[in-house]
Amino acid sequence: EAQVTQNPRYLITVTGKKLTVTCSQNMNHEYMSWYRQDPGLGLRQIYYSMNVEVTDKGDVPEGYKVSRKEKRNFPLILESPSPNQTSLYFCASSLFGDRGYGYTFGSGTRLTVV
Amino acid sequence: AQSVTQLGSHVSVSEGALVLLRCNYSSSVPPYLFWYVQYPNQGLQLLLKYTSAATLVKGINGFEAEFKKSETSFHLTKPSAHMSDAAEYFCAVSGTTDSWGKLQFGAGTQVVVTP
């Protein structure tokens, strides 16, 4: 089954404790992206990657890091989480070069930073 | 820059009544437009998309949307609401060829269906 898999689904952590949210897709998509979803704000892009070793900032990149060492994986790293990063996070993937393809989304990771 | 405005953060409809969710967009290039649905505790699922072919687009679960260039709109409709339509709906516009992969999302519309 074609899918984007995120782990974990739920995570509660303390301020300053480094964490990684994993994302993997099995569709051989070049493009991958991280979004955060907050009430009343919709989805905002954090980082994206157009292919292996090619990453760039989205609209709200502060406090986050990403890497793309393999085509299928795109982990999101919070090196020193703060309470304002409490949010619902989605990983998504798409075909490069096709504006009309749209995204395939993961099931989301609900992060709480206390 | 691309942007999307969804009118109404919450919509309540009676079961069997028309569902109408409004989306207006701004785009510096011919837009590609999407509607996604998010059921509770789930990710986003593609309902339908407009990619410059037919202006009336049919999607899953009986939803359809009409692209109106003169009104810069892409409203989502369903003739008869079902209880299972209760969810949050997002309109999105695709980026330009420079940021082609980026989808710009609206703030979302929560749909409540009452018996």
Short mmCIF file of C-alpha atoms in Angstrom, two decimals:
data_model
loop_
_atom_site.label_atom_id
_atom_site.label_comp_id
_atom_site.label_asym_id
_atom_site.label_seq_id
_atom_site.Cartn_x
_atom_site.Cartn_y
_atom_site.Cartn_z
CA GLU A 1 0.00 0.00 0.00
CA ALA A 2 1.28 3.44 -0.96
CA GLN A 3 1.71 5.44 2.21
CA VAL A 4 3.61 7.92 4.31
CA THR A 5 4.46 6.60 7.75
CA GLN A 6 5.18 8.84 10.70
CA ASN A 7 6.35 7.86 14.15
CA PRO A 8 5.47 8.32 16.89
CA ARG A 9 1.76 9.21 16.71
CA TYR A 10 1.81 10.86 20.13
CA LEU A 11 4.73 12.31 22.04
CA ILE A 12 4.97 14.20 25.32
CA THR A 13 8.36 15.64 26.16
CA VAL A 14 9.99 18.23 28.36
CA THR A 15 11.46 21.54 27.32
CA GLY A 16 14.97 21.21 25.94
CA LYS A 17 15.04 17.46 25.42
CA LYS A 18 16.04 16.68 21.84
CA LEU A 19 13.61 14.59 19.83
CA THR A 20 13.20 13.22 16.32
CA VAL A 21 9.99 12.48 14.47
CA THR A 22 10.51 10.01 11.67
CA CYS A 23 8.85 10.02 8.27
CA SER A 24 9.12 7.41 5.56
CA GLN A 25 7.36 7.00 2.19
CA ASN A 26 7.23 4.02 -0.13
CA MET A 27 6.17 5.75 -3.36
CA ASN A 28 9.61 6.81 -4.59
CA HIS A 29 8.54 10.47 -4.33
CA GLU A 30 11.25 13.07 -4.73
CA TYR A 31 9.46 15.82 -2.82
CA MET A 32 8.87 15.62 0.93
CA SER A 33 7.68 18.23 3.34
CA TRP A 34 6.84 18.86 7.00
CA TYR A 35 3.85 20.90 8.10
CA ARG A 36 2.52 21.89 11.48
CA GLN A 37 -1.19 22.33 12.11
CA ASP A 38 -2.48 24.76 14.71
CA PRO A 39 -6.11 25.77 15.36
CA GLY A 40 -7.19 28.70 13.22
CA LEU A 41 -3.93 28.74 11.28
CA GLY A 42 -4.35 25.74 9.01
CA LEU A 43 -1.18 24.00 7.92
CA ARG A 44 2.10 25.84 7.74
CA GLN A 45 5.18 24.49 6.02
CA ILE A 46 8.26 23.96 8.19
CA TYR A 47 10.82 22.47 5.79
CA TYR A 48 10.79 20.71 2.48
CA SER A 49 13.11 18.63 0.36
CA MET A 50 13.14 18.29 -3.41
CA ASN A 51 15.44 15.29 -3.38
CA VAL A 52 18.25 13.58 -1.50
CA GLU A 53 20.57 16.10 0.18
CA VAL A 54 18.39 19.02 -1.03
CA THR A 55 16.42 20.73 1.74
CA ASP A 56 15.09 24.24 2.26
CA LYS A 57 13.15 26.30 4.75
CA GLY A 58 9.42 26.71 4.61
CA ASP A 59 7.38 29.40 6.33
CA VAL A 60 8.08 28.49 9.97
CA PRO A 61 11.50 26.79 10.17
CA GLU A 62 12.75 28.27 13.46
CA GLY A 63 13.57 25.62 16.04
CA TYR A 64 13.52 22.73 13.58
CA LYS A 65 16.06 20.78 11.56
CA VAL A 66 15.68 18.19 8.84
CA SER A 67 17.88 15.86 6.83
CA ARG A 68 17.40 13.86 3.63
CA LYS A 69 20.07 11.21 3.39
CA GLU A 70 17.83 8.68 1.69
CA LYS A 71 15.01 9.27 -0.74
CA ARG A 72 12.40 7.53 1.37
CA ASN A 73 13.18 9.16 4.75
CA PHE A 74 12.77 12.73 5.95
CA PRO A 75 13.11 13.05 9.74
CA LEU A 76 12.16 16.19 11.64
CA ILE A 77 14.50 17.12 14.48
CA LEU A 78 13.74 19.41 17.40
CA GLU A 79 17.08 19.94 19.13
CA SER A 80 15.70 21.98 22.04
CA PRO A 81 11.91 21.82 22.04
CA SER A 82 9.90 24.61 23.60
CA PRO A 83 6.21 24.78 24.57
CA ASN A 84 5.37 26.87 21.49
CA GLN A 85 6.26 23.84 19.39
CA THR A 86 3.33 21.95 20.86
CA SER A 87 1.37 21.14 17.73
CA LEU A 88 0.15 18.50 15.31
CA TYR A 89 2.80 17.65 12.73
CA PHE A 90 2.32 16.14 9.31
CA CYS A 91 4.79 14.73 6.85
CA ALA A 92 3.79 14.71 3.19
CA SER A 93 5.30 13.54 -0.07
CA SER A 94 4.72 14.28 -3.75
CA LEU A 95 6.10 13.82 -7.23
CA PHE A 96 8.68 16.37 -8.27
CA GLY A 97 7.77 18.52 -11.25
CA ASP A 98 4.01 18.02 -11.09
CA ARG A 99 2.18 20.98 -9.59
CA GLY A 100 -1.09 19.16 -9.96
CA TYR A 101 -0.14 15.97 -8.15
CA GLY A 102 -0.96 17.03 -4.62
CA TYR A 103 0.32 15.50 -1.43
CA THR A 104 0.09 12.15 0.27
CA PHE A 105 0.01 12.79 4.02
CA GLY A 106 1.09 10.77 6.98
CA SER A 107 -1.29 10.21 9.89
CA GLY A 108 0.28 12.93 12.00
CA THR A 109 2.30 13.26 15.18
CA ARG A 110 0.75 15.08 18.11
CA LEU A 111 3.57 16.65 20.09
CA THR A 112 3.20 18.19 23.53
CA VAL A 113 6.15 20.04 25.07
CA VAL A 114 5.82 20.76 28.79
CA ALA B 1 2.55 34.80 -3.74
CA GLN B 2 -0.13 32.19 -3.43
CA SER B 3 -2.78 32.37 -0.73
CA VAL B 4 -6.12 30.85 0.17
CA THR B 5 -9.01 32.21 2.19
CA GLN B 6 -11.69 29.94 3.55
CA LEU B 7 -14.83 31.76 4.62
CA GLY B 8 -16.22 30.42 7.86
CA SER B 9 -14.17 28.45 10.34
CA HIS B 10 -17.22 26.45 11.42
CA VAL B 11 -20.23 25.33 9.40
CA SER B 12 -23.22 23.47 10.79
CA VAL B 13 -25.52 21.63 8.40
CA SER B 14 -28.49 19.35 8.86
CA GLU B 15 -28.31 15.81 7.62
CA GLY B 16 -29.63 15.79 4.06
CA ALA B 17 -29.01 19.49 3.49
CA LEU B 18 -26.61 21.10 1.04
CA VAL B 19 -23.00 21.43 2.12
CA LEU B 20 -21.26 24.56 0.79
CA LEU B 21 -17.72 25.43 1.81
CA ARG B 22 -16.19 28.58 0.37
CA CYS B 23 -12.63 29.02 -0.84
CA ASN B 24 -11.09 32.02 -2.56
CA TYR B 25 -7.55 32.03 -3.82
CA SER B 26 -4.84 34.38 -4.94
CA SER B 27 -2.23 33.19 -7.38
CA SER B 28 0.37 34.81 -9.62
CA VAL B 29 0.22 31.88 -12.02
CA PRO B 30 -2.63 29.69 -13.29
CA PRO B 31 -3.63 27.94 -10.10
CA TYR B 32 -3.84 24.29 -9.27
CA LEU B 33 -6.36 23.92 -6.46
CA PHE B 34 -7.12 21.17 -3.98
CA TRP B 35 -9.63 20.23 -1.32
CA TYR B 36 -8.52 17.96 1.49
CA VAL B 37 -10.58 16.41 4.30
CA GLN B 38 -9.33 15.56 7.78
CA TYR B 39 -11.36 13.18 9.91
CA PRO B 40 -10.72 13.17 13.66
CA ASN B 41 -7.31 11.80 14.61
CA GLN B 42 -6.37 11.19 11.00
CA GLY B 43 -4.18 12.73 8.34
CA LEU B 44 -5.43 14.72 5.37
CA GLN B 45 -7.06 12.91 2.48
CA LEU B 46 -7.43 14.34 -1.01
CA LEU B 47 -11.08 15.01 -1.92
CA LEU B 48 -10.58 16.50 -5.36
CA LYS B 49 -8.33 18.77 -7.37
CA TYR B 50 -8.45 21.25 -10.24
CA THR B 51 -5.55 21.15 -12.67
CA SER B 52 -6.79 23.33 -15.56
CA ALA B 53 -8.98 20.73 -17.24
CA ALA B 54 -12.73 20.78 -16.58
CA THR B 55 -13.88 23.61 -14.32
CA LEU B 56 -16.37 21.38 -12.52
CA VAL B 57 -14.44 18.75 -10.64
CA LYS B 58 -15.96 15.70 -9.04
CA GLY B 59 -14.32 14.04 -6.08
CA ILE B 60 -14.84 11.26 -3.63
CA ASN B 61 -17.82 10.83 -1.30
CA GLY B 62 -20.16 12.84 -3.54
CA PHE B 63 -18.28 16.14 -3.29
CA GLU B 64 -17.64 18.46 -6.20
CA ALA B 65 -16.10 21.87 -6.70
CA GLU B 66 -16.30 24.49 -9.40
CA PHE B 67 -13.39 26.62 -10.48
CA LYS B 68 -14.45 30.18 -11.30
CA LYS B 69 -11.57 32.27 -12.56
CA SER B 70 -13.56 35.52 -12.66
CA GLU B 71 -14.41 35.13 -8.96
CA THR B 72 -11.07 33.51 -7.99
CA SER B 73 -13.10 30.88 -6.20
CA PHE B 74 -13.11 27.11 -5.78
CA HIS B 75 -16.13 26.36 -3.58
CA LEU B 76 -16.83 22.82 -2.42
CA THR B 77 -20.35 21.41 -2.44
CA LYS B 78 -22.24 18.25 -1.65
CA PRO B 79 -25.99 18.08 -2.37
CA SER B 80 -26.96 16.06 0.68
CA ALA B 81 -24.93 15.96 3.89
CA HIS B 82 -24.33 12.71 5.69
CA MET B 83 -23.30 12.26 9.30
CA SER B 84 -20.00 10.83 8.08
CA ASP B 85 -19.16 14.19 6.43
CA ALA B 86 -18.38 15.69 9.83
CA ALA B 87 -14.71 16.63 9.53
CA GLU B 88 -12.39 19.53 8.88
CA TYR B 89 -11.92 20.63 5.28
CA PHE B 90 -8.93 22.44 3.84
CA CYS B 91 -8.59 24.27 0.57
CA ALA B 92 -5.06 24.58 -0.88
CA VAL B 93 -3.34 26.18 -3.86
CA SER B 94 -0.19 24.90 -5.47
CA GLY B 95 2.93 27.01 -5.63
CA THR B 96 4.56 28.56 -8.64
CA THR B 97 7.19 26.76 -10.69
CA ASP B 98 9.83 28.25 -8.37
CA SER B 99 8.19 26.72 -5.32
CA TRP B 100 6.21 24.24 -7.30
CA GLY B 101 5.95 21.59 -4.62
CA LYS B 102 4.52 23.79 -1.92
CA LEU B 103 0.84 23.75 -1.12
CA GLN B 104 -0.51 26.85 0.60
CA PHE B 105 -3.41 25.89 2.84
CA GLY B 106 -6.37 27.82 4.09
CA ALA B 107 -7.19 27.91 7.80
CA GLY B 108 -9.75 25.14 7.47
CA THR B 109 -13.51 24.81 7.93
CA GLN B 110 -14.92 22.51 10.58
CA VAL B 111 -18.17 20.88 9.44
CA VAL B 112 -20.71 19.68 11.98
CA VAL B 113 -23.64 17.61 10.76
CA THR B 114 -26.77 17.57 12.92
CA PRO B 115 -29.50 14.92 12.74
#
